[in-house]
Coordinates of C-alpha atoms in Angstrom, one line a residue:
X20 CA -11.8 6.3 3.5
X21 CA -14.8 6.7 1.0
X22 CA -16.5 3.0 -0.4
X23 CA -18.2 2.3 -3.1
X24 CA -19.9 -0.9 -3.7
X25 CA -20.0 -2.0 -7.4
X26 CA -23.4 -3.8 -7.6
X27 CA -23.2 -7.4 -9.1
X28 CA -26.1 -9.1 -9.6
X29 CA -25.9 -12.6 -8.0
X30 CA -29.3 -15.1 -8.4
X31 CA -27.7 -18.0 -6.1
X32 CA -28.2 -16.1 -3.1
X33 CA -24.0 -15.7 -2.4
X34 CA -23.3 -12.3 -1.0
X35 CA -19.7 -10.7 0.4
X36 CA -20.2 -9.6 3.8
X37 CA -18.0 -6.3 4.7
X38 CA -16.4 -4.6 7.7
X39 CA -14.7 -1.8 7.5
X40 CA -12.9 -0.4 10.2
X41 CA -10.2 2.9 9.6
X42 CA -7.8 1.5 6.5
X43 CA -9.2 -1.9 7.2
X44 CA -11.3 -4.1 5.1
X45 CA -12.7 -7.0 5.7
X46 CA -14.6 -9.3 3.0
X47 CA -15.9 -12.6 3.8
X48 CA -17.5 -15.1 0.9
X49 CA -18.7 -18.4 1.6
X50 CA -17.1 -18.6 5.2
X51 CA -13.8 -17.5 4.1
X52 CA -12.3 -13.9 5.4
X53 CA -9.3 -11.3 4.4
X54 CA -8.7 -8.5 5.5
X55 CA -7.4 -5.9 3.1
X56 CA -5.3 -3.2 5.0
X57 CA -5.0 -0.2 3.1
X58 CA -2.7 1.6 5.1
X59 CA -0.6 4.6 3.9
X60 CA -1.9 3.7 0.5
X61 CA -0.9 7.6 -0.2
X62 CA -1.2 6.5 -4.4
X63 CA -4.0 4.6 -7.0
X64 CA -3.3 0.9 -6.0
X65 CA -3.5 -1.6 -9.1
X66 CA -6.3 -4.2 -7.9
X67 CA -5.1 -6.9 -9.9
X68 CA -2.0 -6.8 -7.2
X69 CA -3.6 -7.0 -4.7
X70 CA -3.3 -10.6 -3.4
X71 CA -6.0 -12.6 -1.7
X72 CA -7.3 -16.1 -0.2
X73 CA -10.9 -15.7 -1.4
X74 CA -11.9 -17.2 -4.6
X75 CA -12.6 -13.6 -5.9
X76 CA -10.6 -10.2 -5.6
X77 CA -13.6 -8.1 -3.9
X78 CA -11.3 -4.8 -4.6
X79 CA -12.1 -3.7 -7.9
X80 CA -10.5 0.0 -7.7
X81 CA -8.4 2.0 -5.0
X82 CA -7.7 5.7 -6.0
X83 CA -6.5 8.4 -3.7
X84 CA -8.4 11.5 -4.8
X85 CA -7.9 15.3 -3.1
X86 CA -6.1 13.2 0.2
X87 CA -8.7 10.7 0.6
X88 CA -8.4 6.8 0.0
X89 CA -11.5 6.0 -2.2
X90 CA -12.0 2.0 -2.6
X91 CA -14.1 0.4 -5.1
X92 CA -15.7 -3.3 -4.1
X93 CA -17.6 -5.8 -5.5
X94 CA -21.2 -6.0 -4.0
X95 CA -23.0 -9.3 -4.7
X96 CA -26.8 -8.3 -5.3
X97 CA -30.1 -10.3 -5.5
X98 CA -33.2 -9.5 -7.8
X99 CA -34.7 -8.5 -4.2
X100 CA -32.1 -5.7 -3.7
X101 CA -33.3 -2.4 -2.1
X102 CA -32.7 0.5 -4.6
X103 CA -29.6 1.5 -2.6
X104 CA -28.1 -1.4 -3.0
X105 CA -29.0 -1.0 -6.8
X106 CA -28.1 2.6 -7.0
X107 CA -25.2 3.0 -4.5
X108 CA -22.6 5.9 -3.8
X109 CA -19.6 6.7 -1.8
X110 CA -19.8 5.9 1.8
X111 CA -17.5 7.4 4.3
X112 CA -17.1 4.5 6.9

């Protein structure tokens, strides 16, 4: 699975803290965690379905491009973000 994370820029501090293990996801905000498992996701996902207990959706996009899963998340960023936060790309993880 390839990530990208969208930078958002955030000047109260709140971040989203990711793990990411295989088809798993894992987004915490403000104490609260979900985990997102995209397995055999085989097809683009809608977001907007996707269901969540956080007060945000962190998945913004999930396309499966040349047999790879590629997800798309939000990334909560401070004026003191390094430039690849700022600038990022796909990860694999």
């Amino acid at each position: 699975m390839k990530v990208y994370k969208s930078p958002q820029v955030r000047m109260d501090g709140k971040r989203i803290i990711y793990a990411f293990n295989n088809s798993k996801i894992t987004a915490t905000i403000d104490g609260v965690t979900d985990v997102f498992d995209l397995t055999g996701i085989k097809s683009a996902v809608n977001a907007k379905s996707i269901k969540t207990t956080l007060d945000i959706n962190p998945i913004e996009r999930i396309d499966y491009v040349d047999g790879e899963l590629e997800v798309r998340v939000t990334n909560y960023i401070g004026a003191d973000s390094t430039e690849a936060e700022r600038f990022p790309y796909f990860q694999e993880v």
